[in-house]
């Protein structure tokens, strides 16, 4: 029997977030099947027309640098880790994966700050935000799974907090749309397996 990890990996990277949101969905599949669909998710296949947004986010740093965008065949969590400023911070196989990024997200063109996963918890350079995006797949009854998507944001100083607060108010609907689309797509994939 799989039990809820305590504490969650997300707690290690953002124990006291200043902003956040959580989305949940019940999946009619056992936890192993559900995890397989979540962990293997191809973000170019998000439901609700969000695949283009996922590709746009992935290629934004290249466009800013004046390089042509790539045409992806797949965009997985590992691809984000290897080819963008997002990183896999940690994983509890079969239960939880945590991604993160450091940047000034509230700017028209995001200023990303390179950071290694081991340095993420202690990163404190003024003017930046740290975002943690975690996904869990936990047993829900005998044959179902509860998927969660949790976004946690921590800012490194009061000025960054004020800037991000304005951004958060405007961007929350889009962030919610993306998080729910990830969960719905993984759910649909798991229920087809």
Short mmCIF file of C-alpha atoms in Angstrom, two decimals:
data_model
loop_
_atom_site.label_atom_id
_atom_site.label_comp_id
_atom_site.label_asym_id
_atom_site.label_seq_id
_atom_site.Cartn_x
_atom_site.Cartn_y
_atom_site.Cartn_z
CA UNK A 1 0.00 0.00 0.00
CA UNK A 2 1.34 3.41 -0.98
CA UNK A 3 1.06 6.00 1.75
CA UNK A 4 1.11 9.76 1.52
CA UNK A 5 4.69 11.00 1.66
CA UNK A 6 5.20 13.19 4.69
CA UNK A 7 6.52 15.71 4.32
CA UNK A 8 5.92 16.22 0.63
CA UNK A 9 8.97 16.96 -1.49
CA UNK A 10 7.37 20.31 -2.25
CA UNK A 11 7.68 21.10 1.47
CA UNK A 12 11.45 20.80 1.16
CA UNK A 13 11.64 23.36 -1.65
CA UNK A 14 8.85 25.78 -0.65
CA UNK A 15 7.91 25.17 2.98
CA UNK A 16 6.26 28.57 3.48
CA UNK A 17 4.97 29.80 0.11
CA UNK A 18 3.66 33.32 -0.21
CA UNK A 19 1.40 32.51 -3.16
CA UNK A 20 -0.03 29.25 -4.35
CA UNK A 21 -2.87 27.18 -5.66
CA UNK A 22 -3.82 23.52 -5.62
CA UNK A 23 -5.92 21.57 -8.10
CA UNK A 24 -7.20 18.02 -7.60
CA UNK A 25 -8.85 15.41 -9.79
CA UNK A 26 -9.94 11.82 -9.16
CA UNK A 27 -8.70 9.27 -11.67
CA UNK A 28 -10.49 5.98 -12.35
CA UNK A 29 -7.24 4.03 -12.47
CA UNK A 30 -4.95 2.41 -9.91
CA UNK A 31 -2.03 4.52 -8.62
CA UNK A 32 0.64 2.72 -10.67
CA UNK A 33 -1.25 3.25 -13.93
CA UNK A 34 -2.11 6.82 -13.01
CA UNK A 35 1.51 7.62 -12.12
CA UNK A 36 2.72 6.16 -15.39
CA UNK A 37 0.43 8.53 -17.32
CA UNK A 38 1.39 11.54 -15.19
CA UNK A 39 5.13 10.89 -15.31
CA UNK A 40 5.08 10.17 -19.05
CA UNK A 41 2.82 13.09 -19.93
CA UNK A 42 3.54 14.83 -23.22
CA UNK A 43 2.79 18.52 -22.72
CA UNK A 44 2.34 19.01 -26.47
CA UNK A 45 -0.86 16.95 -26.13
CA UNK A 46 -2.56 18.97 -23.39
CA UNK A 47 -6.34 19.01 -23.62
CA UNK A 48 -8.06 22.31 -24.21
CA UNK A 49 -5.69 23.73 -26.84
CA UNK A 50 -2.90 24.37 -24.37
CA UNK A 51 -0.25 22.41 -26.24
CA UNK A 52 0.77 25.54 -28.13
CA UNK A 53 1.12 27.42 -24.85
CA UNK A 54 3.35 24.68 -23.42
CA UNK A 55 5.58 24.84 -26.49
CA UNK A 56 5.63 28.65 -26.34
CA UNK A 57 6.74 28.56 -22.69
CA UNK A 58 9.42 26.02 -23.48
CA UNK A 59 10.81 28.04 -26.39
CA UNK A 60 10.54 31.51 -24.83
CA UNK A 61 14.22 31.63 -23.75
CA UNK A 62 15.34 30.74 -27.27
CA UNK A 63 13.15 33.45 -28.83
CA UNK A 64 14.54 36.05 -26.41
CA UNK A 65 18.06 35.04 -27.42
CA UNK A 66 17.10 35.44 -31.09
CA UNK A 67 17.28 31.75 -31.88
CA UNK A 68 14.59 29.99 -33.88
CA UNK A 69 12.04 27.97 -31.93
CA UNK A 70 12.22 24.21 -32.26
CA UNK A 71 9.33 22.13 -33.49
CA UNK A 72 8.83 19.56 -30.76
CA UNK A 73 7.72 16.03 -31.22
CA UNK A 74 7.34 15.63 -27.44
CA UNK A 75 7.66 17.79 -24.36
CA UNK A 76 7.96 15.76 -21.17
CA UNK A 77 9.01 16.72 -17.64
CA UNK A 78 12.51 15.46 -18.49
CA UNK A 79 12.55 17.63 -21.64
CA UNK A 80 11.67 20.68 -19.54
CA UNK A 81 14.51 19.80 -17.18
CA UNK A 82 17.02 19.33 -19.99
CA UNK A 83 16.03 22.11 -22.36
CA UNK A 84 14.58 25.02 -20.35
CA UNK A 85 15.13 27.00 -17.18
CA UNK A 86 12.72 24.66 -15.39
CA UNK A 87 14.36 21.84 -13.44
CA UNK A 88 13.25 18.66 -11.76
CA UNK A 89 13.94 19.40 -8.11
CA UNK A 90 13.10 15.95 -6.86
CA UNK A 91 10.99 12.86 -7.32
CA UNK A 92 9.41 10.26 -5.10
CA UNK A 93 8.86 7.61 -7.84
CA UNK A 94 5.28 6.48 -8.12
CA UNK A 95 3.97 9.36 -6.00
CA UNK A 96 5.42 12.83 -6.54
CA UNK A 97 7.52 14.89 -8.92
CA UNK A 98 8.56 18.48 -8.17
CA UNK A 99 9.72 21.03 -10.73
CA UNK A 100 11.05 24.49 -10.07
CA UNK A 101 12.37 27.65 -11.64
CA UNK A 102 13.88 30.91 -10.48
CA UNK A 103 13.17 34.16 -12.26
CA UNK A 104 11.42 37.47 -12.51
CA UNK A 105 8.15 36.02 -13.80
CA UNK A 106 6.27 39.30 -13.63
CA UNK A 107 8.29 40.95 -16.39
CA UNK A 108 6.99 41.03 -19.99
CA UNK A 109 10.01 38.90 -20.90
CA UNK A 110 10.83 36.62 -17.97
CA UNK A 111 14.37 37.00 -16.66
CA UNK A 112 15.39 33.48 -15.69
CA UNK A 113 18.12 32.85 -13.15
CA UNK A 114 20.13 29.67 -13.65
CA UNK A 115 20.04 27.55 -10.51
CA UNK A 116 20.90 23.98 -9.64
CA UNK A 117 18.34 21.87 -7.76
CA UNK A 118 20.69 21.53 -4.77
CA UNK A 119 20.92 25.36 -4.54
CA UNK A 120 17.21 26.04 -4.99
CA UNK A 121 16.08 25.94 -1.31
CA UNK A 122 18.73 28.48 -0.23
CA UNK A 123 18.55 30.79 -3.27
CA UNK A 124 17.93 34.28 -1.86
CA UNK A 125 19.30 36.84 -4.35
CA UNK A 126 17.07 39.92 -4.04
CA UNK A 127 14.52 40.64 -6.75
CA UNK A 128 13.61 37.09 -7.73
CA UNK A 129 10.84 34.59 -7.32
CA UNK A 130 11.09 30.84 -6.86
CA UNK A 131 8.25 28.74 -8.22
CA UNK A 132 7.69 25.11 -7.26
CA UNK A 133 5.21 23.01 -9.22
CA UNK A 134 4.50 19.60 -7.76
CA UNK A 135 2.35 16.73 -8.95
CA UNK A 136 1.24 13.80 -6.83
CA UNK A 137 -0.60 10.57 -7.54
CA UNK A 138 -1.96 9.01 -4.34
CA UNK A 139 -4.37 6.14 -3.67
CA UNK A 140 -8.01 7.15 -3.40
CA UNK A 141 -10.07 4.20 -2.27
CA UNK A 142 -9.45 0.72 -3.59
CA UNK A 143 -8.99 1.31 -7.30
CA UNK A 144 -8.75 5.03 -7.90
CA UNK A 145 -6.08 7.71 -7.64
CA UNK A 146 -6.10 11.33 -6.53
CA UNK A 147 -3.96 13.56 -8.73
CA UNK A 148 -2.87 16.91 -7.37
CA UNK A 149 -1.09 19.86 -8.93
CA UNK A 150 0.28 22.38 -6.48
CA UNK A 151 2.03 25.62 -7.36
CA UNK A 152 3.97 27.41 -4.63
CA UNK A 153 5.76 30.71 -5.05
CA UNK A 154 8.27 32.30 -2.71
CA UNK A 155 9.81 35.76 -3.28
CA UNK A 156 13.25 36.81 -2.16
CA UNK A 157 12.43 40.34 -0.97
CA UNK A 158 9.49 42.74 -0.38
CA UNK A 159 9.93 44.54 -3.70
CA UNK A 160 9.78 41.28 -5.65
CA UNK A 161 6.72 40.33 -3.55
CA UNK A 162 4.90 43.51 -4.60
CA UNK A 163 5.75 43.01 -8.27
CA UNK A 164 4.71 39.38 -8.19
CA UNK A 165 1.45 40.11 -6.36
CA UNK A 166 0.24 42.25 -9.29
CA UNK A 167 1.33 39.57 -11.76
CA UNK A 168 -0.35 36.80 -9.73
CA UNK A 169 -3.73 38.55 -9.79
CA UNK A 170 -3.61 38.80 -13.57
CA UNK A 171 -2.01 35.43 -14.35
CA UNK A 172 -3.88 33.15 -11.94
CA UNK A 173 -6.67 32.26 -14.43
CA UNK A 174 -4.10 31.16 -17.04
CA UNK A 175 -2.06 29.28 -14.43
CA UNK A 176 -5.22 27.48 -13.25
CA UNK A 177 -6.12 26.60 -16.84
CA UNK A 178 -2.70 25.07 -17.45
CA UNK A 179 -2.67 23.11 -14.16
CA UNK A 180 -6.16 21.70 -14.72
CA UNK A 181 -5.33 20.84 -18.32
CA UNK A 182 -2.26 18.87 -17.19
CA UNK A 183 -4.37 16.93 -14.69
CA UNK A 184 -7.23 16.28 -17.15
CA UNK A 185 -4.82 15.10 -19.86
CA UNK A 186 -3.00 12.73 -17.47
CA UNK A 187 -6.37 11.48 -16.14
CA UNK A 188 -7.68 10.77 -19.65
CA UNK A 189 -4.46 8.99 -20.57
CA UNK A 190 -4.56 6.86 -17.40
CA UNK A 191 -8.18 5.90 -17.87
CA UNK A 192 -7.45 4.70 -21.42
CA UNK A 193 -4.60 2.40 -20.30
#
